[in-house]
Short mmCIF file of C-alpha atoms and ligand atoms in Angstrom, two decimals:
data_model
loop_
_atom_site.label_atom_id
_atom_site.label_comp_id
_atom_site.label_asym_id
_atom_site.label_seq_id
_atom_site.Cartn_x
_atom_site.Cartn_y
_atom_site.Cartn_z
CA MET S 6 -10.24 32.67 -12.29
CA GLU S 7 -10.17 29.39 -11.38
CA LYS S 8 -7.25 27.93 -9.03
CA LYS S 9 -5.54 25.20 -10.44
CA ILE S 10 -4.14 21.99 -7.90
CA TYR S 11 -1.46 19.50 -8.41
CA ILE S 12 -1.62 16.50 -6.14
CA GLU S 13 1.83 14.24 -6.18
CA THR S 14 1.51 10.91 -3.42
CA TYR S 15 4.42 9.42 -2.43
CA GLY S 16 4.40 6.21 -0.23
CA CYS S 17 1.81 2.94 -0.34
CA GLN S 18 -1.33 2.69 -2.01
CA MET S 19 -2.65 4.05 1.38
CA ASN S 20 -1.44 7.34 -0.02
CA PHE S 21 -2.71 7.44 -3.30
CA SER S 22 -5.76 5.79 -1.98
CA ASP S 23 -6.28 9.24 -0.24
CA SER S 24 -5.19 11.45 -2.10
CA GLU S 25 -8.52 9.80 -5.24
CA ILE S 26 -10.35 11.74 -1.19
CA VAL S 27 -8.70 14.57 -1.76
CA ALA S 28 -8.73 15.21 -5.77
CA SER S 29 -12.28 14.80 -3.97
CA ILE S 30 -12.81 16.98 -1.51
CA ILE S 31 -11.19 19.80 -3.07
CA THR S 32 -12.30 19.90 -6.74
CA GLU S 33 -16.36 19.98 -5.46
CA LYS S 34 -14.95 23.44 -3.90
CA GLY S 35 -14.94 24.46 -7.17
CA TYR S 36 -10.57 24.34 -7.89
CA SER S 37 -9.49 22.41 -10.98
CA ALA S 38 -6.42 19.85 -11.24
CA ALA S 39 -3.32 20.51 -13.84
CA GLU S 40 -1.38 18.17 -15.66
CA LYS S 41 1.40 19.48 -14.04
CA ALA S 42 3.93 21.38 -11.23
CA ASP S 43 5.29 24.13 -13.37
CA ASP S 44 0.94 24.83 -13.97
CA ALA S 45 -0.71 24.52 -9.99
CA ASP S 46 -1.27 27.78 -7.84
CA ILE S 47 -1.82 24.47 -5.50
CA ILE S 48 1.04 22.11 -4.76
CA PHE S 49 0.24 19.33 -2.43
CA ILE S 50 2.61 16.40 -1.80
CA ASN S 51 1.06 13.98 -0.23
CA THR S 52 4.14 12.25 2.07
CA CYS S 53 5.46 9.25 3.40
CA SER S 54 7.22 8.84 6.50
CA ILE S 55 8.20 4.37 6.63
CA ARG S 56 11.93 4.91 6.21
CA GLU S 57 14.69 7.94 6.44
CA ASN S 58 15.39 7.86 2.64
CA ALA S 59 11.26 8.25 2.11
CA GLU S 60 11.57 11.35 3.91
CA GLN S 61 14.76 12.76 2.08
CA LYS S 62 12.82 12.22 -1.55
CA VAL S 63 10.76 14.84 -0.16
CA PHE S 64 12.66 16.93 1.56
CA ASN S 65 14.77 16.52 -2.75
CA ARG S 66 11.07 17.43 -4.44
CA LEU S 67 9.88 20.23 -1.58
CA LYS S 68 13.92 22.47 -2.41
CA GLN S 69 12.84 21.38 -5.99
CA LEU S 70 9.91 23.29 -6.10
CA GLN S 71 10.84 26.84 -4.58
CA HIS S 72 12.06 28.11 -7.39
CA LEU S 73 8.66 28.10 -8.53
CA ARG S 74 7.81 30.08 -6.60
CA LYS S 75 10.33 33.28 -8.40
CA ASN S 76 6.69 33.21 -10.77
CA LYS S 77 4.46 32.85 -8.93
CA PRO S 78 4.63 34.36 -5.46
CA ASP S 79 1.49 32.99 -4.77
CA LEU S 80 1.88 29.86 -4.76
CA VAL S 81 0.40 27.52 -2.29
CA LEU S 82 2.78 24.43 -1.54
CA GLY S 83 0.91 22.49 1.64
CA VAL S 84 2.38 18.80 2.58
CA LEU S 85 0.13 16.30 3.43
CA GLY S 86 0.15 13.08 5.04
CA CYS S 87 2.64 10.98 7.11
CA MET S 88 5.53 13.82 6.94
CA ALA S 89 2.87 16.11 7.80
CA GLU S 90 1.56 14.11 10.57
CA ARG S 91 4.88 13.49 12.10
CA MET S 92 7.26 16.83 12.44
CA LYS S 93 3.98 18.82 12.16
CA THR S 94 5.02 22.67 12.63
CA SER S 95 8.00 22.29 12.37
CA LEU S 96 7.19 22.19 8.06
CA LEU S 97 6.69 25.85 8.89
CA GLU S 98 10.12 26.95 10.32
CA GLU S 99 11.83 27.96 7.62
CA ASP S 100 15.00 27.76 9.44
CA GLN S 101 15.03 23.97 10.55
CA MET S 102 13.71 24.05 6.48
CA GLY S 103 16.98 25.14 5.67
CA GLY S 104 15.69 28.70 4.29
CA MET S 105 12.55 26.71 2.23
CA ARG S 106 8.61 27.58 2.11
CA VAL S 107 5.74 25.55 3.20
CA ASP S 108 1.86 27.00 3.55
CA MET S 109 0.12 24.42 5.23
CA VAL S 110 0.23 20.96 7.11
CA VAL S 111 -2.04 19.14 7.23
CA GLY S 112 -2.53 15.35 7.98
CA PRO S 113 -4.57 12.46 7.10
CA ASP S 114 -7.50 12.86 9.18
CA ALA S 115 -8.29 16.56 8.38
CA TYR S 116 -8.30 16.15 4.56
CA ARG S 117 -12.27 17.44 5.26
CA ASP S 118 -10.87 20.72 5.90
CA LEU S 119 -8.50 21.43 3.34
CA PRO S 120 -11.32 24.28 2.09
CA GLN S 121 -10.87 25.84 4.97
CA LEU S 122 -7.58 25.69 5.28
CA LEU S 123 -6.83 26.65 1.88
CA LEU S 124 -9.22 30.57 2.81
CA ASP S 125 -6.68 30.57 6.01
CA VAL S 126 -3.59 30.70 3.59
CA GLU S 127 -5.14 33.05 0.60
CA SER S 128 -5.76 35.51 3.73
CA GLY S 129 -2.02 35.02 4.58
CA GLN S 130 -1.30 33.25 7.33
CA LYS S 131 0.02 29.54 7.68
CA ALA S 132 -1.86 26.94 8.33
CA VAL S 133 -1.83 23.74 9.92
CA ASN S 134 -4.28 20.41 11.46
CA VAL S 135 -3.08 17.34 12.63
CA ILE S 136 -5.62 15.92 13.98
CA LEU S 137 -6.03 12.53 14.28
CA SER S 138 -9.70 10.95 14.64
CA SER S 139 -11.09 7.90 16.09
CA GLU S 140 -14.05 7.97 13.15
CA GLU S 141 -12.82 9.11 10.54
CA THR S 142 -12.50 6.62 7.53
CA TYR S 143 -13.88 9.35 4.81
CA ALA S 144 -17.03 6.88 4.65
CA ASP S 145 -19.18 9.44 2.19
CA ILE S 146 -16.17 10.96 0.17
CA SER S 147 -16.22 9.27 -4.25
CA PRO S 148 -12.75 9.33 -4.50
CA VAL S 149 -11.58 10.49 -7.70
CA ARG S 150 -9.78 7.69 -9.84
CA TYR S 151 -7.59 10.55 -12.02
CA ALA S 152 -4.55 8.18 -11.81
CA SER S 153 -7.13 5.04 -13.04
CA ASN S 154 -6.32 2.30 -16.11
CA GLY S 155 -10.33 2.60 -15.70
CA VAL S 156 -9.93 -1.60 -14.51
CA SER S 157 -8.74 -2.00 -11.64
CA ALA S 158 -9.65 0.74 -8.43
CA PHE S 159 -8.36 0.68 -4.58
CA ILE S 160 -11.22 0.71 -2.11
CA SER S 161 -9.73 2.04 1.64
CA ILE S 162 -12.04 -0.45 4.50
CA MET S 163 -9.88 1.08 7.84
CA ARG S 164 -7.59 3.09 8.65
CA GLY S 165 -4.87 3.39 11.14
CA CYS S 166 -3.52 0.71 13.03
CA GLU S 167 -3.01 -0.31 16.89
CA ASN S 168 0.06 -3.48 16.02
CA PHE S 169 2.79 -0.97 17.04
CA CYS S 170 5.49 -3.41 15.50
CA THR S 171 8.45 -1.50 17.20
CA TYR S 172 9.72 -0.56 14.09
CA CYS S 173 6.98 0.99 12.75
CA VAL S 174 6.10 4.83 11.86
CA VAL S 175 2.18 3.99 11.09
CA PRO S 176 0.95 3.66 14.38
CA PHE S 177 2.00 7.47 15.00
CA THR S 178 0.87 8.85 11.51
CA ARG S 179 -2.35 7.59 10.93
CA GLY S 180 -3.76 6.98 14.70
CA LYS S 181 -6.52 4.84 15.61
CA GLU S 182 -7.86 1.73 13.99
CA ARG S 183 -11.58 2.23 12.65
CA SER S 184 -12.81 0.18 10.14
CA ARG S 185 -15.73 1.51 7.90
CA ASP S 186 -19.05 1.11 7.33
CA PRO S 187 -19.40 -1.96 4.92
CA LYS S 188 -22.68 -0.49 2.87
CA THR S 189 -20.38 2.37 1.70
CA ILE S 190 -17.24 0.17 0.42
CA LEU S 191 -20.04 -1.89 -1.28
CA ARG S 192 -21.52 1.32 -2.75
CA GLU S 193 -18.71 1.71 -4.09
CA ALA S 194 -17.22 -1.19 -5.14
CA ARG S 195 -21.16 -1.80 -6.72
CA LEU S 196 -20.38 1.62 -8.89
CA LEU S 197 -16.93 1.03 -9.18
CA PHE S 198 -18.38 -2.46 -11.41
CA GLN S 199 -20.86 -0.56 -13.12
CA GLN S 200 -17.89 2.26 -14.55
CA GLY S 201 -16.35 -0.89 -16.57
CA TYR S 202 -13.71 -1.53 -13.39
CA ARG S 203 -13.27 -5.23 -12.86
CA GLU S 204 -10.69 -5.27 -10.07
CA ILE S 205 -10.65 -4.00 -6.77
CA THR S 206 -8.03 -4.11 -3.78
CA LEU S 207 -9.71 -4.12 -0.20
CA LEU S 208 -6.96 -1.60 1.79
CA GLY S 209 -6.26 -1.40 5.18
CA GLN S 210 -2.55 -1.83 7.16
CA ASN S 211 -3.87 -4.68 8.79
CA VAL S 212 -7.46 -5.59 6.47
CA ASN S 213 -7.80 -9.30 8.07
CA SER S 214 -8.59 -7.55 11.43
CA TYR S 215 -11.39 -5.05 9.73
CA ARG S 216 -14.71 -5.19 11.74
CA PHE S 217 -17.78 -3.14 11.56
CA ARG S 218 -20.55 -3.84 14.30
CA GLU S 219 -24.34 -2.80 13.01
CA ASP S 220 -26.19 -1.36 15.23
CA GLN S 221 -29.92 -1.45 14.32
CA ASN S 222 -30.00 -5.12 13.75
CA ASP S 223 -26.75 -6.50 16.34
CA THR S 224 -24.87 -8.13 13.15
CA ILE S 225 -20.91 -8.01 13.05
CA TRP S 226 -19.36 -7.52 9.43
CA SER S 227 -15.59 -9.54 9.40
CA PHE S 228 -12.88 -9.16 6.99
CA PRO S 229 -14.30 -12.51 5.01
CA VAL S 230 -17.61 -11.97 5.22
CA LEU S 231 -17.01 -8.25 3.79
CA MET S 232 -14.87 -10.25 1.39
CA MET S 233 -17.86 -12.36 0.23
CA ALA S 234 -20.49 -9.23 -0.51
CA VAL S 235 -18.01 -7.42 -2.53
CA ALA S 236 -16.99 -11.34 -4.40
CA GLU S 237 -20.94 -11.47 -5.10
CA ILE S 238 -21.28 -7.96 -6.67
CA ASP S 239 -20.54 -9.83 -9.93
CA SER S 240 -18.43 -12.62 -11.27
CA SER S 241 -16.72 -11.12 -13.78
CA LEU S 242 -15.21 -8.52 -10.63
CA ARG S 243 -12.02 -9.17 -9.11
CA VAL S 244 -11.43 -8.96 -5.63
CA ARG S 245 -7.84 -8.43 -3.90
CA PHE S 246 -6.76 -6.98 -0.49
CA ALA S 247 -3.49 -6.07 1.30
CA THR S 248 -2.04 -5.80 3.24
CA SER S 249 -2.81 -8.87 5.47
CA HIS S 250 -0.81 -9.45 9.44
CA PRO S 251 0.23 -13.28 10.06
CA LYS S 252 -1.24 -13.23 13.30
CA ASP S 253 -5.16 -12.66 12.19
CA MET S 254 -4.55 -14.67 8.44
CA SER S 255 -7.37 -17.66 10.16
CA ASP S 256 -8.67 -20.48 7.88
CA GLU S 257 -12.20 -19.24 7.90
CA LEU S 258 -10.26 -16.19 5.63
CA LEU S 259 -8.67 -18.43 3.48
CA GLU S 260 -11.89 -20.70 3.02
CA VAL S 261 -13.95 -18.13 1.78
CA ILE S 262 -10.51 -17.20 -1.17
CA ALA S 263 -10.79 -20.67 -1.84
CA ALA S 264 -14.41 -20.97 -3.17
CA PHE S 265 -15.31 -17.74 -4.89
CA PRO S 266 -12.86 -17.61 -8.20
CA ASN S 267 -13.28 -14.44 -8.62
CA ILE S 268 -11.41 -13.82 -5.90
CA CYS S 269 -7.11 -13.70 -6.08
CA LYS S 270 -4.69 -16.32 -5.31
CA ALA S 271 -2.46 -14.17 -4.61
CA ILE S 272 -1.23 -13.03 -0.71
CA HIS S 273 0.85 -10.80 0.59
CA LEU S 274 2.17 -12.16 4.46
CA PRO S 275 4.52 -10.48 5.35
CA ALA S 276 6.81 -12.18 7.65
CA GLN S 277 9.20 -9.51 8.30
CA SER S 278 11.95 -11.78 9.68
CA GLY S 279 12.75 -15.16 10.04
CA SER S 280 13.93 -15.48 13.49
CA SER S 281 11.77 -15.64 16.40
CA THR S 282 13.97 -13.38 19.07
CA VAL S 283 13.86 -11.20 16.15
CA LEU S 284 10.54 -11.06 15.93
CA ARG S 285 10.06 -10.69 19.26
CA ARG S 286 11.72 -7.52 19.38
CA MET S 287 10.34 -6.27 16.26
CA ASN S 288 6.99 -6.81 18.58
CA ARG S 289 5.04 -8.34 15.79
CA LYS S 290 3.01 -11.04 18.09
CA TYR S 291 3.85 -14.04 16.38
CA THR S 292 6.91 -16.80 15.93
CA ARG S 293 8.98 -18.33 13.05
CA GLU S 294 5.97 -21.19 13.88
CA ASP S 295 3.19 -19.17 13.74
CA TYR S 296 4.04 -18.16 11.18
CA LEU S 297 5.53 -21.07 8.66
CA ASP S 298 1.87 -22.84 10.35
CA ARG S 299 -0.08 -20.18 8.70
CA ILE S 300 1.74 -20.20 5.11
CA GLU S 301 0.92 -24.15 5.69
CA ALA S 302 -2.94 -23.64 6.02
CA ILE S 303 -2.56 -21.16 3.05
CA ARG S 304 -1.16 -24.28 0.64
CA ARG S 305 -3.85 -26.62 2.13
CA ILE S 306 -6.57 -24.58 1.91
CA ILE S 307 -5.17 -22.42 -1.02
CA PRO S 308 -3.28 -25.07 -2.80
CA GLU S 309 -2.97 -22.13 -5.92
CA CYS S 310 -1.98 -19.34 -4.13
CA ALA S 311 0.88 -17.14 -4.88
CA ILE S 312 2.40 -16.05 -1.35
CA SER S 313 4.35 -12.36 -0.98
CA THR S 314 6.25 -11.19 2.11
CA ASP S 315 8.49 -7.88 3.10
CA ILE S 316 11.73 -8.21 4.53
CA ILE S 317 14.10 -6.32 7.09
CA ALA S 318 17.65 -6.53 6.94
CA GLY S 319 19.67 -5.95 10.12
CA PHE S 320 16.79 -4.29 13.01
CA CYS S 321 18.13 -3.91 16.16
CA GLY S 322 20.93 -6.45 17.29
CA GLU S 323 20.23 -8.85 14.49
CA THR S 324 22.67 -11.61 14.85
CA GLU S 325 24.33 -13.18 11.72
CA ASP S 326 22.58 -16.66 12.95
CA GLU S 327 18.97 -14.22 12.84
CA HIS S 328 19.37 -13.43 9.60
CA GLN S 329 20.62 -16.55 8.32
CA GLU S 330 17.16 -17.76 9.73
CA THR S 331 15.52 -14.89 7.53
CA ILE S 332 17.37 -16.83 4.46
CA SER S 333 15.48 -20.58 5.69
CA LEU S 334 12.46 -18.68 6.20
CA MET S 335 12.71 -17.29 2.36
CA LYS S 336 13.76 -20.80 1.18
CA ASN S 337 11.55 -22.75 3.31
CA VAL S 338 8.39 -20.08 1.90
CA GLU S 339 9.86 -20.40 -1.18
CA TYR S 340 7.87 -17.24 -1.99
CA ASP S 341 7.41 -15.57 -5.35
CA PHE S 342 7.64 -12.04 -4.98
CA ALA S 343 8.61 -9.54 -1.73
CA TYR S 344 9.55 -6.03 -0.62
CA MET S 345 13.36 -6.39 1.01
CA PHE S 346 14.79 -2.97 2.99
CA LYS S 347 17.45 -2.33 5.29
CA TYR S 348 16.04 -1.01 8.57
CA SER S 349 15.78 2.40 9.07
CA GLU S 350 15.28 3.70 12.93
CA ARG S 351 12.36 6.40 13.01
CA PRO S 352 12.51 8.78 16.13
CA GLY S 353 9.86 8.21 18.25
CA THR S 354 9.15 4.35 17.65
CA LEU S 355 9.25 1.67 20.69
CA ALA S 356 12.17 0.49 18.49
CA ALA S 357 14.10 3.52 18.43
CA LYS S 358 13.88 4.43 22.56
CA LYS S 359 14.20 0.61 23.44
CA TYR S 360 16.73 -0.69 21.35
CA PRO S 361 20.43 0.61 19.51
CA ASP S 362 20.44 0.91 15.70
CA ASP S 363 23.61 -1.21 16.25
CA ILE S 364 23.82 -3.33 12.47
CA PRO S 365 26.35 -1.33 11.10
CA GLU S 366 25.49 0.11 7.31
CA LYS S 367 28.32 -2.36 5.28
CA VAL S 368 26.45 -5.34 7.32
CA LYS S 369 22.93 -3.93 6.59
CA SER S 370 23.84 -3.48 3.11
CA GLN S 371 25.62 -7.70 2.78
CA ARG S 372 22.54 -8.80 4.79
CA LEU S 373 19.99 -7.33 2.32
CA GLN S 374 21.17 -7.90 -0.73
CA GLU S 375 22.06 -11.40 0.77
CA ILE S 376 18.01 -11.80 0.91
CA ILE S 377 17.26 -9.66 -2.54
CA ASN S 378 19.43 -12.17 -4.64
CA LEU S 379 17.71 -14.89 -2.89
CA GLN S 380 14.82 -13.64 -3.87
CA ASN S 381 15.21 -12.95 -7.59
CA GLU S 382 16.16 -16.66 -7.51
CA LEU S 383 13.28 -18.06 -5.20
CA SER S 384 10.84 -15.12 -8.15
CA LEU S 385 12.46 -17.15 -11.19
CA LYS S 386 12.22 -20.35 -10.24
CA SER S 387 8.31 -19.34 -9.49
CA ASN S 388 7.67 -18.00 -12.70
CA GLN S 389 9.95 -20.57 -14.28
CA THR S 390 7.09 -23.10 -12.67
CA ASP S 391 4.27 -21.78 -14.70
CA ILE S 392 5.87 -22.01 -18.26
CA GLY S 393 2.89 -24.78 -19.66
CA LYS S 394 0.15 -23.21 -17.59
CA VAL S 395 -3.00 -21.20 -19.03
CA PHE S 396 -3.95 -18.26 -16.78
CA GLU S 397 -6.77 -16.82 -16.72
CA VAL S 398 -5.11 -12.54 -17.83
CA LEU S 399 -7.43 -8.92 -16.95
CA VAL S 400 -5.55 -7.01 -19.51
CA GLU S 401 -4.77 -3.35 -18.24
CA GLY S 402 -2.93 -1.87 -21.58
CA LYS S 403 -0.46 -2.25 -23.67
CA SER S 404 2.42 -3.62 -22.31
CA ARG S 405 5.82 -1.01 -21.61
CA LYS S 406 7.52 -2.59 -24.15
CA SER S 407 6.02 -3.05 -27.20
CA ASP S 408 3.00 -1.45 -28.97
CA LYS S 409 1.78 -4.44 -30.12
CA ARG S 410 1.26 -6.20 -26.82
CA VAL S 411 -0.77 -6.09 -23.89
CA SER S 412 -0.41 -6.59 -20.53
CA GLY S 413 -2.40 -7.55 -17.84
CA ARG S 414 -2.49 -10.33 -14.23
CA ASN S 415 -3.41 -13.35 -13.86
CA SER S 416 -5.25 -14.12 -10.25
CA GLN S 417 -1.06 -14.97 -9.07
CA ASN S 418 -1.07 -11.21 -9.53
CA LYS S 419 1.60 -11.68 -11.58
CA VAL S 420 2.51 -9.98 -14.77
CA VAL S 421 1.72 -11.39 -17.66
CA VAL S 422 2.68 -9.69 -21.44
CA PHE S 423 1.34 -11.18 -24.67
CA ASP S 424 0.41 -10.60 -28.83
CA ASP S 425 -2.20 -7.39 -28.46
CA ASN S 426 -5.47 -9.01 -31.03
CA GLY S 427 -7.01 -5.89 -30.18
CA TYR S 428 -8.08 -6.35 -26.61
CA LYS S 429 -9.66 -4.29 -24.90
CA PRO S 430 -8.22 -2.66 -20.96
CA GLY S 431 -10.94 -4.96 -18.99
CA ASP S 432 -11.09 -8.61 -21.40
CA TYR S 433 -10.85 -11.05 -19.89
CA VAL S 434 -8.53 -13.64 -22.20
CA GLN S 435 -6.89 -18.04 -21.20
CA VAL S 436 -3.13 -17.43 -21.32
CA LYS S 437 -0.64 -19.53 -21.90
CA VAL S 438 2.37 -19.30 -20.11
CA VAL S 439 6.13 -19.98 -22.81
CA GLU S 440 8.73 -17.68 -21.37
CA CYS S 441 9.50 -15.83 -18.25
CA SER S 442 11.37 -13.72 -16.80
CA SER S 443 11.78 -13.77 -12.82
CA ALA S 444 9.90 -10.19 -13.32
CA THR S 445 7.35 -11.45 -16.01
CA LEU S 446 5.58 -13.88 -17.66
CA LYS S 447 5.31 -14.17 -21.46
CA GLY S 448 2.48 -16.07 -22.96
CA MET S 449 0.31 -16.67 -25.58
CA ALA S 450 -3.69 -16.34 -26.06
CA VAL S 451 -5.46 -19.55 -26.08
CA LYS S 452 -9.11 -20.30 -27.59
N1 LIG I 21 0.87 -2.87 7.28
C1 LIG I 21 1.58 -3.52 7.15
C2 LIG I 21 2.73 -3.24 6.69
C3 LIG I 21 2.82 -1.37 6.11
S1 LIG I 21 4.79 -1.27 6.16
C4 LIG I 21 2.19 -4.74 7.23
O1 LIG I 21 2.16 -4.64 8.57
O2 LIG I 21 2.38 -5.92 6.88
C5 LIG I 21 5.83 -1.91 4.72
C6 LIG I 21 6.67 -2.57 5.15
O3 LIG I 21 7.26 -1.24 5.32
C7 LIG I 21 6.90 -3.14 6.75
O4 LIG I 21 6.44 -4.37 6.24
C8 LIG I 21 8.13 -3.29 6.88
O5 LIG I 21 8.62 -4.04 6.21
C9 LIG I 21 8.16 -1.19 5.97
N2 LIG I 21 9.10 -1.40 7.49
C10 LIG I 21 8.29 -0.83 8.03
N3 LIG I 21 9.04 0.28 8.64
C11 LIG I 21 10.08 0.42 8.56
C12 LIG I 21 11.87 0.24 9.08
N4 LIG I 21 11.69 1.46 10.19
N5 LIG I 21 12.09 0.00 8.10
C13 LIG I 21 12.67 -0.48 7.27
N6 LIG I 21 11.45 -1.29 7.45
C14 LIG I 21 10.25 -0.93 7.86
FE1 LIG I 22 3.34 -0.68 11.35
FE2 LIG I 22 2.74 -2.83 12.45
FE3 LIG I 22 1.10 -1.78 12.23
FE4 LIG I 22 2.37 -3.49 9.64
S1 LIG I 22 1.55 -3.89 11.50
S2 LIG I 22 1.71 -0.55 9.46
S3 LIG I 22 4.13 -3.25 10.73
S4 LIG I 22 2.74 -1.14 13.13
FE1 LIG I 23 4.37 5.85 3.97
FE2 LIG I 23 2.37 6.56 5.42
FE3 LIG I 23 1.44 4.96 3.59
S1 LIG I 23 3.82 6.29 6.03
S2 LIG I 23 3.74 4.07 4.07
S3 LIG I 23 2.23 6.65 3.57
S4 LIG I 23 0.88 4.59 5.90
#
């Protein structure tokens, strides 16, 4: 009988995108998809290591899943992704894992080996492959879009990261930075468009350092060039990208974003901190002034652009003054949206080796709360200034709260909810904003 497989994904969009690659590799070998973990013969957990609580969530889930072994002694439980890469074979040591059993450990560059590893497990061995590659981009694999709304899709354009921000585990779990062949990216984007998708997000840890050299004709593809090529597929195909690093945010890229109506006017530009001394300890390779210079460039070249960020509260040695510089940066930029975190020390990172994690938990929490409260005000203010404006909204589906309403996004990546006049996912509708909360815009369709 055909074996059923269930994949559960944690972490960033790149991990979700990888799970689609895993699904593609596995289903080609005759395994079929299970609707839920309870129905599966094989369960893969694609994991994240970015903060301690991300790993804790996975440990709790692995523990919960152990009870399925009672009725299914042959159940295969595999840990994939960043935790697999960080913890390697220690995940297989039942005494280190509090008695939990894991059968497979597979790092992010080893997914082509999954069918073989599954055979190894079926023959009674434990299976491990955590080899990182400097070439693997899964360029030729067509991901199975299993959790998609049929309107927006993600395309990985590069893998890995070599920036070595001192707090970050990603360079250790994802390996060397490498860019995918643009031909395969464009082929995938065209196919998605033909299938009805209307929005593509180009993914990478640092997309604006995308670089691919075509040896045949000696041309170099930079990120602005790639994005133009994707935008030219069709004017009704929206293009987004994430994430960009402030040090590589060039005017050339901003000009391309400004020039194409279908390239969305939303830039995620993680600041991490507003203090140049903290940024130096983080090895972010820019100062507060450099960052503000890039914000000024965005405002000048793309006036209607939304700007969002990531902030870390309580990094090693952060003084109250340094924290206040983050607060003042946020007020200065007036972010539309932010992801905000408490610093979490990750084993093996440069910060873990070099700087004590010396900000008391209570102070970290207070600083984070101050940052969150401020961002809530800024998000509300940003949404209030949209009242009365008309936006083009790409419909994604029914609103979560009501069947009579549909939900979609504007170019600025803000969620807009409005009455359903028989719209279908993928429709573009002109919507006038009439009301808002800090999270959502509410509007009315206009002719
Ligand atoms: N490549 C992206 C970010 C990837 S990780 C970039 O450089 O912008 C996503 C976010 O998690 C980071 O921007 C950072 O804000 C946060 N993060 C990473 N490591 C962290 C840690 N050790 N503790 C707390 N937050 C962390
Ligand atoms: Fe981590 Fe920095 Fe790379 Fe982002 S750029 S993934 S924060 S090392
Ligand atoms: Fe997490 Fe790995 Fe992404 S650590 S944030 S899943 S690259």
